[in-house]
Coordinates of C-alpha atoms and ligand atoms in Angstrom, one line a residue:
Chain A
M1 CA 98.7 103.8 88.1
S2 CA 99.6 106.5 85.6
E3 CA 103.1 106.2 86.8
L4 CA 103.1 102.5 86.1
S5 CA 101.6 102.8 82.6
K6 CA 104.1 105.5 81.7
A7 CA 107.0 103.2 82.8
V8 CA 105.6 100.4 80.7
T9 CA 105.2 102.5 77.5
T10 CA 108.6 104.1 77.8
G11 CA 110.2 100.8 78.7
S12 CA 108.8 99.0 75.6
T13 CA 109.8 101.7 73.1
S14 CA 113.2 102.6 74.6
I15 CA 115.2 100.1 72.6
P16 CA 114.2 101.2 69.0
A17 CA 114.1 104.8 70.1
K18 CA 117.8 104.7 71.2
K19 CA 118.9 103.1 67.9
K20 CA 117.3 105.9 66.0
R21 CA 118.6 108.7 68.2
K22 CA 122.2 107.9 67.2
S23 CA 121.8 109.1 63.6
M24 CA 119.1 111.7 64.2
I25 CA 119.5 114.9 66.2
S26 CA 116.3 116.9 66.8
P27 CA 115.3 119.1 63.8
A28 CA 114.9 121.9 66.4
V29 CA 118.7 121.9 66.5
T30 CA 119.7 120.8 63.0
Y31 CA 117.5 123.3 61.1
P32 CA 118.7 126.5 62.6
V33 CA 122.3 125.3 62.5
I34 CA 122.0 124.6 58.8
T35 CA 120.4 128.0 58.1
V36 CA 123.2 129.8 60.0
V37 CA 126.0 127.8 58.3
I38 CA 124.5 128.5 54.8
I39 CA 124.3 132.3 55.6
L40 CA 127.9 132.4 56.9
G41 CA 129.1 130.4 53.9
I42 CA 127.5 132.8 51.4
W43 CA 128.8 135.8 53.4
E44 CA 132.3 134.2 53.4
I45 CA 132.2 133.6 49.6
F46 CA 131.2 137.2 49.0
G47 CA 134.2 138.3 51.1
Q48 CA 136.6 136.0 49.4
I49 CA 135.7 137.0 45.9
G50 CA 136.3 140.7 46.8
M51 CA 132.8 141.9 47.0
I52 CA 133.2 143.4 50.5
D53 CA 135.3 146.5 51.2
T54 CA 137.1 145.9 54.6
F55 CA 137.0 149.6 55.1
I56 CA 133.3 149.5 55.9
F57 CA 132.5 145.8 56.5
N58 CA 134.2 142.4 56.9
W59 CA 133.6 138.6 56.5
P60 CA 133.5 135.6 58.9
S61 CA 137.0 134.3 58.6
N62 CA 138.5 137.7 59.3
I63 CA 136.2 138.3 62.2
I64 CA 137.1 134.9 63.7
A65 CA 140.8 135.8 63.3
S66 CA 140.2 139.1 65.2
I67 CA 138.3 137.3 67.9
W68 CA 141.2 134.8 68.2
Q69 CA 143.6 137.6 68.5
F70 CA 141.9 139.7 71.1
M71 CA 141.2 136.5 73.1
A72 CA 144.8 135.5 72.9
N73 CA 146.2 138.8 74.1
G74 CA 143.5 139.0 76.8
A75 CA 142.2 142.5 75.7
V76 CA 138.6 141.3 75.5
F77 CA 138.6 139.9 79.0
E78 CA 139.7 143.2 80.5
H79 CA 137.0 145.0 78.7
L80 CA 134.4 142.4 79.6
L81 CA 135.4 142.6 83.3
T82 CA 134.9 146.4 83.3
S83 CA 131.5 146.1 81.6
F84 CA 130.6 143.2 83.9
I85 CA 131.3 145.2 87.0
E86 CA 129.2 148.1 85.8
L87 CA 126.4 145.8 84.8
A88 CA 126.5 143.7 88.0
I89 CA 126.4 146.7 90.4
G90 CA 123.8 148.6 88.4
F91 CA 121.7 145.5 88.1
A92 CA 122.0 144.6 91.8
L93 CA 120.7 148.1 92.6
A94 CA 117.8 147.6 90.2
L95 CA 116.6 144.6 92.1
I96 CA 115.1 147.1 94.5
G97 CA 112.4 147.0 91.9
I98 CA 111.2 143.7 93.3
P99 CA 110.0 144.9 96.7
I100 CA 108.7 148.1 95.2
G101 CA 106.8 146.1 92.6
L102 CA 105.4 143.8 95.3
A103 CA 104.2 146.8 97.2
L104 CA 102.6 148.4 94.1
G105 CA 100.9 145.2 93.2
Y106 CA 99.5 144.7 96.6
W107 CA 98.3 148.2 97.5
R108 CA 96.2 149.3 94.7
K109 CA 96.1 152.9 95.7
L110 CA 99.9 153.1 95.6
D111 CA 99.7 151.6 92.1
Y112 CA 97.1 154.2 91.0
A113 CA 99.4 157.0 92.4
F114 CA 102.6 155.9 90.7
D115 CA 101.5 154.0 87.6
P116 CA 101.5 157.1 85.2
I117 CA 105.1 158.0 86.3
I118 CA 106.3 154.5 85.9
I119 CA 104.8 154.0 82.5
A120 CA 106.1 157.3 81.3
L121 CA 109.7 156.5 82.5
Y122 CA 109.5 152.9 81.1
T123 CA 108.3 154.0 77.6
T124 CA 110.5 157.0 77.1
P125 CA 113.9 156.0 75.6
V126 CA 115.9 156.6 78.8
I127 CA 119.0 155.8 76.7
A128 CA 118.7 159.4 75.4
L129 CA 119.6 160.6 78.9
T130 CA 123.1 159.0 78.7
P131 CA 125.0 162.3 77.9
L132 CA 123.2 163.9 80.9
F133 CA 124.2 161.0 83.2
I134 CA 127.8 161.4 82.0
L135 CA 127.6 165.1 83.0
W136 CA 126.2 164.3 86.4
F137 CA 128.1 161.2 87.3
G138 CA 131.4 161.6 85.4
L139 CA 133.3 159.5 82.9
G140 CA 134.0 156.6 85.2
L141 CA 132.0 153.6 86.4
L142 CA 129.3 155.6 88.2
S143 CA 127.6 157.0 85.1
K144 CA 127.4 153.5 83.6
I145 CA 126.1 152.0 86.8
M146 CA 123.4 154.6 87.0
M147 CA 122.4 154.1 83.4
V148 CA 122.1 150.3 83.9
F149 CA 120.1 150.9 87.1
T150 CA 117.7 153.3 85.3
M151 CA 117.3 151.1 82.3
S152 CA 116.7 147.9 84.2
I153 CA 114.6 148.8 87.2
F154 CA 111.4 149.4 85.2
P155 CA 110.9 146.0 83.5
I156 CA 111.7 144.3 86.9
L157 CA 109.3 146.5 88.7
I158 CA 106.5 146.4 86.2
N159 CA 106.7 142.6 85.9
T160 CA 106.7 142.1 89.6
T161 CA 103.6 144.3 89.9
A162 CA 101.9 142.2 87.2
G163 CA 102.9 139.0 89.0
V164 CA 101.3 140.2 92.2
K165 CA 98.1 141.3 90.4
T166 CA 97.7 138.0 88.6
T167 CA 98.0 136.0 91.8
D168 CA 95.0 133.6 91.8
T169 CA 92.5 135.1 94.3
S170 CA 91.4 131.7 95.3
L171 CA 94.9 130.9 96.5
I172 CA 94.8 134.1 98.6
K173 CA 91.5 133.0 100.0
A174 CA 92.9 129.6 100.8
A175 CA 95.8 131.1 102.6
R176 CA 93.6 133.4 104.6
S177 CA 91.3 130.6 105.4
Y178 CA 94.2 128.6 106.8
G179 CA 95.0 131.5 109.0
A180 CA 97.8 133.3 107.1
T181 CA 98.9 136.7 108.5
E182 CA 99.6 139.5 106.0
L183 CA 103.3 138.6 106.1
Q184 CA 102.7 134.9 105.6
L185 CA 100.4 135.8 102.7
F186 CA 103.3 137.5 101.0
K187 CA 105.8 134.8 101.8
E188 CA 103.6 131.8 101.1
V189 CA 101.5 132.9 98.2
I190 CA 102.2 136.3 96.6
F191 CA 105.9 136.0 96.3
P192 CA 106.1 132.4 94.9
S193 CA 103.2 133.1 92.6
S194 CA 105.0 136.2 91.2
M195 CA 108.4 134.5 91.0
S196 CA 108.2 133.5 87.3
Y197 CA 107.1 137.0 86.4
I198 CA 110.0 138.4 88.3
V199 CA 112.4 136.2 86.4
T200 CA 110.8 137.3 83.1
G201 CA 111.3 140.9 84.2
I202 CA 114.9 140.2 85.0
R203 CA 115.4 138.6 81.6
L204 CA 113.9 141.7 79.8
A205 CA 116.0 144.0 82.1
I206 CA 119.3 142.3 81.2
G207 CA 118.8 143.1 77.6
R208 CA 118.2 146.7 78.4
A209 CA 121.1 146.8 80.9
M210 CA 123.5 145.6 78.2
I211 CA 122.3 148.3 75.8
A212 CA 122.8 150.9 78.6
V213 CA 126.4 149.7 79.3
V214 CA 127.5 149.6 75.7
V215 CA 126.0 152.9 74.7
A216 CA 127.4 154.7 77.8
E217 CA 130.8 153.2 77.2
M218 CA 130.7 154.2 73.6
L219 CA 129.9 157.8 74.5
A220 CA 132.5 158.3 77.2
S221 CA 134.9 155.8 78.5
T222 CA 138.4 154.4 78.2
Q223 CA 137.5 150.8 79.0
G224 CA 134.7 148.3 78.6
I225 CA 133.3 146.4 75.7
G226 CA 131.4 149.5 74.4
Y227 CA 134.6 151.5 74.3
A228 CA 136.4 148.6 72.5
I229 CA 133.8 148.6 69.8
R230 CA 134.0 152.4 69.3
H231 CA 137.7 152.4 69.3
A232 CA 138.0 149.6 66.7
S233 CA 135.5 151.4 64.5
E234 CA 137.3 154.7 64.7
L235 CA 140.5 152.9 63.5
F236 CA 138.4 151.2 60.7
K237 CA 139.4 147.8 62.1
T238 CA 136.1 146.3 60.9
G239 CA 137.2 142.7 61.7
E240 CA 137.9 143.5 65.3
Y241 CA 134.8 145.7 65.6
L242 CA 132.5 142.9 64.3
G243 CA 134.4 140.5 66.5
Y244 CA 133.4 142.4 69.6
V245 CA 129.8 142.7 68.4
A246 CA 129.8 138.9 68.0
V247 CA 131.1 138.4 71.5
L248 CA 128.3 140.6 72.8
M249 CA 125.8 138.7 70.8
V250 CA 126.9 135.3 72.1
I251 CA 126.8 136.6 75.7
S252 CA 123.3 138.0 75.4
V253 CA 121.9 134.9 73.7
V254 CA 123.4 132.6 76.3
L255 CA 122.1 134.8 79.2
N256 CA 118.7 135.0 77.7
Q257 CA 118.5 131.2 77.2
L258 CA 119.7 130.5 80.7
L259 CA 117.0 132.8 82.1
K260 CA 114.4 131.1 80.0
V261 CA 115.4 127.8 81.4
L262 CA 115.2 129.3 84.9
E263 CA 111.7 130.7 84.2
R264 CA 110.6 127.2 83.3
K265 CA 112.2 125.6 86.3
I266 CA 110.6 128.0 88.6
A267 CA 107.1 127.8 87.3
P268 CA 106.6 124.6 85.2
W269 CA 102.8 124.9 85.5
R270 CA 102.9 128.2 83.5
F271 CA 104.4 126.7 80.4
Chain B
M1 CA 70.6 113.9 116.9
A2 CA 69.8 117.2 118.6
Q3 CA 72.1 117.6 121.6
A4 CA 72.2 120.5 124.0
V5 CA 75.3 122.5 122.7
P6 CA 75.6 123.2 119.0
V7 CA 79.1 123.1 117.6
L8 CA 78.2 125.9 115.2
D9 CA 75.5 128.5 115.8
F10 CA 75.0 131.4 113.4
H11 CA 72.4 134.0 114.1
Q12 CA 70.7 136.6 111.8
L13 CA 73.6 136.7 109.4
N14 CA 73.4 139.4 106.8
V15 CA 75.9 140.0 104.0
I16 CA 75.7 143.0 101.7
Y17 CA 78.4 143.4 99.1
N18 CA 79.5 146.9 98.1
E19 CA 77.2 148.4 100.7
G20 CA 76.0 151.9 99.9
E21 CA 77.3 151.8 96.3
P22 CA 75.2 151.6 93.2
N23 CA 76.2 147.9 92.6
Q24 CA 75.2 146.9 96.1
V25 CA 74.2 143.2 96.4
H26 CA 72.2 141.9 99.3
A27 CA 73.6 138.3 99.4
L28 CA 72.3 136.9 102.7
N29 CA 69.3 137.9 104.6
N30 CA 68.9 137.0 108.3
V31 CA 70.3 133.5 108.0
S32 CA 70.3 131.5 111.2
A33 CA 70.8 127.9 112.1
K34 CA 72.3 125.6 114.7
V35 CA 74.5 122.7 113.8
Y36 CA 75.3 119.9 116.2
P37 CA 78.5 117.8 116.6
G38 CA 78.9 115.1 114.0
E39 CA 76.1 116.4 111.7
F40 CA 76.5 116.4 107.9
I41 CA 74.6 119.4 106.6
S42 CA 74.2 120.1 102.9
I43 CA 73.2 123.5 101.6
I44 CA 71.3 123.5 98.3
G45 CA 69.7 126.4 96.5
P46 CA 69.5 128.1 93.1
S47 CA 72.7 129.5 91.6
G48 CA 73.7 132.9 93.0
C49 CA 71.6 132.6 96.1
G50 CA 74.5 133.1 98.4
K51 CA 75.7 129.6 99.3
S52 CA 79.4 130.4 98.8
T53 CA 78.9 133.6 100.6
L54 CA 77.4 131.8 103.6
L55 CA 80.2 129.3 103.7
H56 CA 82.9 132.0 103.4
T57 CA 81.2 134.0 106.1
L58 CA 81.2 131.0 108.4
D59 CA 84.9 130.4 107.7
G60 CA 85.7 134.0 108.5
L61 CA 86.7 135.1 105.1
N62 CA 83.8 137.5 104.8
R63 CA 82.7 139.9 107.5
P64 CA 79.0 139.8 107.9
S65 CA 77.3 143.2 107.8
A66 CA 75.2 142.0 110.7
G67 CA 74.8 138.8 112.8
K68 CA 77.0 136.6 114.9
I69 CA 78.7 133.3 114.6
Y70 CA 79.4 131.0 117.6
I71 CA 81.6 128.0 117.8
D72 CA 81.0 125.9 120.9
G73 CA 79.2 128.9 122.3
V74 CA 82.1 131.3 121.7
E75 CA 81.8 134.1 119.3
V76 CA 84.3 134.1 116.4
N77 CA 85.3 136.9 114.1
G78 CA 87.7 135.5 111.6
P79 CA 89.3 132.3 110.3
G80 CA 90.5 129.8 112.9
G81 CA 91.9 126.3 113.3
D82 CA 88.5 125.0 114.4
R83 CA 87.2 125.3 110.8
A84 CA 88.8 124.3 107.5
M85 CA 87.7 124.8 104.0
V86 CA 87.7 122.6 100.9
F87 CA 87.5 124.7 97.7
Q88 CA 85.6 124.0 94.5
D89 CA 88.6 124.9 92.4
F90 CA 91.0 123.0 94.8
A91 CA 93.1 126.1 95.5
L92 CA 96.3 124.2 95.8
M93 CA 99.6 126.0 95.6
P94 CA 101.1 125.0 92.2
W95 CA 104.6 125.5 93.4
H96 CA 104.2 123.1 96.3
T97 CA 104.3 119.3 96.2
V98 CA 101.4 117.2 97.5
F99 CA 103.2 116.9 100.8
D100 CA 103.8 120.6 101.2
N101 CA 100.2 121.4 100.1
I102 CA 98.8 119.2 102.8
A103 CA 101.3 120.7 105.3
F104 CA 100.1 124.2 104.3
G105 CA 97.9 124.9 107.3
L106 CA 100.3 123.2 109.7
R107 CA 103.2 125.3 108.6
L108 CA 101.2 128.5 109.0
E109 CA 100.5 127.4 112.5
R110 CA 104.3 126.9 113.0
K111 CA 104.0 123.3 114.0
S112 CA 107.2 121.3 114.5
K113 CA 108.8 119.5 111.6
S114 CA 108.2 116.1 113.2
E115 CA 104.6 116.8 113.9
I116 CA 104.1 118.0 110.3
Q117 CA 105.8 114.9 108.9
E118 CA 103.7 112.6 111.0
K119 CA 100.3 114.3 110.4
V120 CA 100.8 114.8 106.7
M121 CA 101.8 111.2 106.2
H122 CA 98.8 110.1 108.2
Y123 CA 96.4 112.1 106.0
I124 CA 98.1 111.2 102.8
R125 CA 97.5 107.6 103.6
M126 CA 93.9 108.4 104.7
V127 CA 93.0 109.9 101.3
G128 CA 95.0 107.2 99.4
L129 CA 97.7 109.3 98.0
D130 CA 100.7 107.3 99.3
G131 CA 103.5 107.5 96.9
F132 CA 102.4 110.8 95.4
E133 CA 103.8 113.1 98.1
S134 CA 106.5 114.6 95.9
K135 CA 104.2 115.1 92.8
Y136 CA 103.0 118.6 91.9
P137 CA 99.3 119.5 91.5
H138 CA 99.6 119.9 87.7
Q139 CA 100.7 116.3 87.5
L140 CA 97.5 115.1 89.2
S141 CA 93.9 114.3 88.0
G142 CA 91.0 116.4 89.3
G143 CA 90.0 113.7 91.8
M144 CA 93.5 113.4 93.2
K145 CA 93.8 117.2 93.5
Q146 CA 90.7 117.3 95.6
R147 CA 92.0 114.5 97.8
V148 CA 94.9 116.8 98.5
G149 CA 92.5 119.6 99.3
I150 CA 90.6 117.3 101.6
A151 CA 93.8 116.0 103.3
R152 CA 95.0 119.7 103.7
A153 CA 91.7 120.4 105.5
F154 CA 91.8 117.3 107.8
A155 CA 95.5 117.9 108.6
V156 CA 94.7 121.0 110.7
E157 CA 92.3 118.8 112.6
P158 CA 89.3 121.1 112.6
K159 CA 86.0 120.5 114.3
I160 CA 84.1 121.7 111.3
L161 CA 84.8 121.0 107.6
L162 CA 83.4 123.6 105.1
M163 CA 83.1 122.2 101.6
D164 CA 82.1 124.4 98.7
E165 CA 81.0 122.1 95.8
P166 CA 84.1 120.1 96.3
F167 CA 83.3 117.5 93.6
S168 CA 81.7 119.6 90.9
A169 CA 84.9 119.7 88.9
I170 CA 85.3 115.9 89.1
D171 CA 84.0 113.3 86.8
E172 CA 80.9 111.3 87.7
Q173 CA 82.6 107.9 88.6
T174 CA 85.3 109.5 90.7
R175 CA 82.7 111.6 92.3
E176 CA 80.6 108.7 93.5
I177 CA 83.7 107.0 95.0
M178 CA 84.7 110.2 96.7
Q179 CA 81.3 110.7 98.2
E180 CA 81.5 107.4 99.9
E181 CA 85.0 108.1 101.0
V182 CA 84.0 111.4 102.5
L183 CA 81.2 109.8 104.4
K184 CA 83.6 107.2 105.8
L185 CA 86.1 109.8 106.8
M186 CA 83.6 112.0 108.4
L187 CA 82.2 109.1 110.5
H188 CA 85.6 107.8 111.4
E189 CA 87.1 111.2 112.3
K190 CA 83.9 112.5 113.9
K191 CA 83.8 115.8 112.0
T192 CA 80.9 118.1 111.5
V193 CA 80.5 119.0 107.8
I194 CA 78.8 121.8 106.0
F195 CA 78.6 120.9 102.3
I196 CA 77.5 122.9 99.4
T197 CA 76.3 121.2 96.3
H198 CA 74.1 121.6 93.2
S199 CA 73.4 117.9 93.1
I200 CA 70.3 116.8 94.8
D201 CA 71.5 113.2 94.8
E202 CA 74.7 114.1 96.5
A203 CA 72.9 116.2 99.1
V204 CA 70.4 113.4 100.0
F205 CA 73.1 110.7 99.9
L206 CA 75.5 112.5 102.3
S207 CA 73.4 114.6 104.6
N208 CA 71.5 114.1 107.8
R209 CA 70.0 117.5 107.3
I210 CA 69.6 119.6 104.1
F211 CA 69.2 123.4 104.3
L212 CA 67.3 124.7 101.3
M213 CA 67.9 128.3 100.4
S214 CA 65.8 130.8 98.6
V215 CA 66.7 133.0 95.7
R216 CA 68.8 136.1 96.5
P217 CA 68.8 137.6 99.1
G218 CA 69.5 134.1 100.4
R219 CA 67.6 132.7 103.4
I220 CA 67.3 129.2 104.7
V221 CA 63.6 128.6 103.8
E222 CA 63.4 124.9 104.8
E223 CA 65.3 122.3 106.7
L224 CA 64.9 118.7 105.7
T225 CA 66.0 115.8 107.9
I226 CA 67.1 112.7 106.0
D227 CA 66.2 109.8 108.2
I228 CA 68.4 107.2 106.7
P229 CA 71.0 105.7 109.1
Y230 CA 74.7 105.8 108.5
P231 CA 76.9 104.1 107.2
R232 CA 75.3 104.7 103.8
T233 CA 76.5 102.8 100.7
L234 CA 75.6 102.9 97.0
E235 CA 72.8 100.5 97.9
T236 CA 71.2 103.2 100.0
K237 CA 70.3 104.9 96.7
L238 CA 67.9 102.1 95.9
L239 CA 65.7 102.6 99.0
P240 CA 62.2 104.0 98.2
E241 CA 62.5 106.7 100.8
Y242 CA 65.7 107.9 99.2
Q243 CA 63.7 108.7 96.0
D244 CA 61.1 110.4 98.2
Y245 CA 63.7 112.7 99.7
K246 CA 65.1 113.5 96.3
S247 CA 61.8 114.6 94.9
Q248 CA 61.1 116.7 98.0
V249 CA 64.3 118.6 97.4
W250 CA 63.6 118.8 93.7
N251 CA 60.1 120.3 94.2
H252 CA 61.5 123.0 96.4
L253 CA 64.3 123.8 94.0
K254 CA 61.9 124.0 91.1
G255 CA 59.8 126.5 93.0
E256 CA 62.8 128.7 93.7
V257 CA 64.2 128.5 90.2
K258 CA 60.7 129.5 88.9
R259 CA 60.7 132.5 91.1
Q260 CA 64.2 133.4 89.8
Y261 CA 62.9 133.2 86.2
Q262 CA 59.9 135.4 87.0
R263 CA 62.3 138.0 88.3
G264 CA 64.2 137.7 85.1
E265 CA 67.5 136.7 86.6
A266 CA 68.2 133.2 85.5
Ligands
ATP1 N1 82.9 139.7 96.2 C1 81.7 140.0 95.8 N2 81.4 141.2 95.5 C2 80.1 141.5 95.0 N3 79.2 140.6 94.8 C3 79.4 139.4 95.1 C4 80.7 138.9 95.6 N4 80.7 137.6 95.8 C5 79.4 137.2 95.4 N5 78.7 138.2 95.0 C6 77.3 138.2 94.6 O1 76.5 137.7 95.7 C7 75.5 136.7 95.2 C8 75.8 135.4 95.9 O2 77.0 134.8 95.4 P1 77.5 133.4 95.9 O3 78.8 133.2 95.2 O4 77.5 133.3 97.3 O5 76.3 132.5 95.3 P2 76.3 130.9 95.2 O6 75.0 130.5 95.8 O7 77.5 130.3 95.8 O8 76.2 130.7 93.6 P3 76.7 129.4 92.8 O9 75.7 128.3 93.0 O10 76.7 129.9 91.4 O11 78.1 129.0 93.3 C9 75.7 136.7 93.7 O12 74.7 137.5 93.2 C10 77.1 137.2 93.5 O13 77.1 137.9 92.2
MG2 MG1 79.2 129.2 94.9

């Protein structure tokens, strides 16, 4: 019935709606684009009239030229590959936070026991440990992988635990009533119900993982996007420097948006 | 109605929550009854008297502190395929489609794909949800959600259906339609039903016996047999004896609610 009425209403309005859509893009898209274009334009003008000292800062057209250059000679892709490998391995290891979080959420006593430690480690700026990690794990990939791991495991773990704890008790009752074993309870109720929390945790963790990689590479490395940023800044190549930062920005925005879409796909009833 | 072997027999059930702690609650006090095959039993009583507790205990979700439950003469100590529950808040898995929700119990029992397909489609048709099998619960109305809950319970083909205020979250019109449908299903599928409700009208309309419960700690203080033959339709509600039964239940409830007030609990 409701299906039918929906079909009827969309059917009757579809012709005028389509005509309009040609000239009008959603304001959710046009408004932010306009804001950004205006800001970039003013910034560019300030640069062109000589108000910006390229020794300490730069303006859009120069930044774009630098980006074009390091894309053309492929330098950026080598740095990105290094950073990506560190990030991917460290992140894959941090996914161990999912089973740990499931266990902590399910067995309350385990949670009581470890909660203070986890909260302490999550809230202290672990990034301050980077020099120590470099002493322990060397100048190569390992120290970065370990930093990524340490930075990203906690949001994953904490969100997974929260997901388990917020599992609707009446769903657990229903599953038990229909004869679910402990294992089936996890598979059929607790895990799917925590899934969107887990993805949220992953989204938060990726932000922290990127910080970990960039900071560790800046401190001690000869490759990777963090190294490239530091290197350019040391040579006072501000255009190149800001170009790399822009690349990082674009990557993190895209990743973040993709994961938000995924969250919504996984749990449409939560949004 | 009374046949020799009760399908469900519970004996001296006691449930005490948080036993031995300061917040101890004595929810059920020596509750006993025998239920015969094909009976439709409603349980009615003041709020908080232990109706849900009793139903959950019969389902095996709660362990009674004392007492025994027999199904076809065999003692049971946990959930089983011979009983299935319909929940007040539907308790459907939001990540499953209508089909997969109805298949829930069958999948837990590791039934074959073809058997699941066949049974689920049968019960989808039975509750009138054909065409909705790939919808998600959040796309359905309350009445449709509870049809899914009912189909899920029927799909495991239990002997006994346990229903905890299944229609209380459903609007009045849909509710009347669903009451009639449940009666039809129950006669057609020959199920025994234990049904909790706050609605006197619903209890009298559906049941052949009504168990009236006291304030907490809950006991069954009275059993009322409704001598109106099935099938019942909305016309049944116009019979003079129907009104008599309703006022009998009402008088009892009034007494219990008064007692609750006097204890300062309501
Ligand atoms: N898990 C629990 N732990 C402690 N006390 C509980 C628990 N479940 C129920 N109770 C208490 O036991 C008593 C009976 O609760 P129950 O839910 O069985 O009542 P009910 O008759 O179903 O009430 P209602 O009509 O409001 O649904 C109540 O006082 C309730 O607070
Ligand atoms: Mg209740």
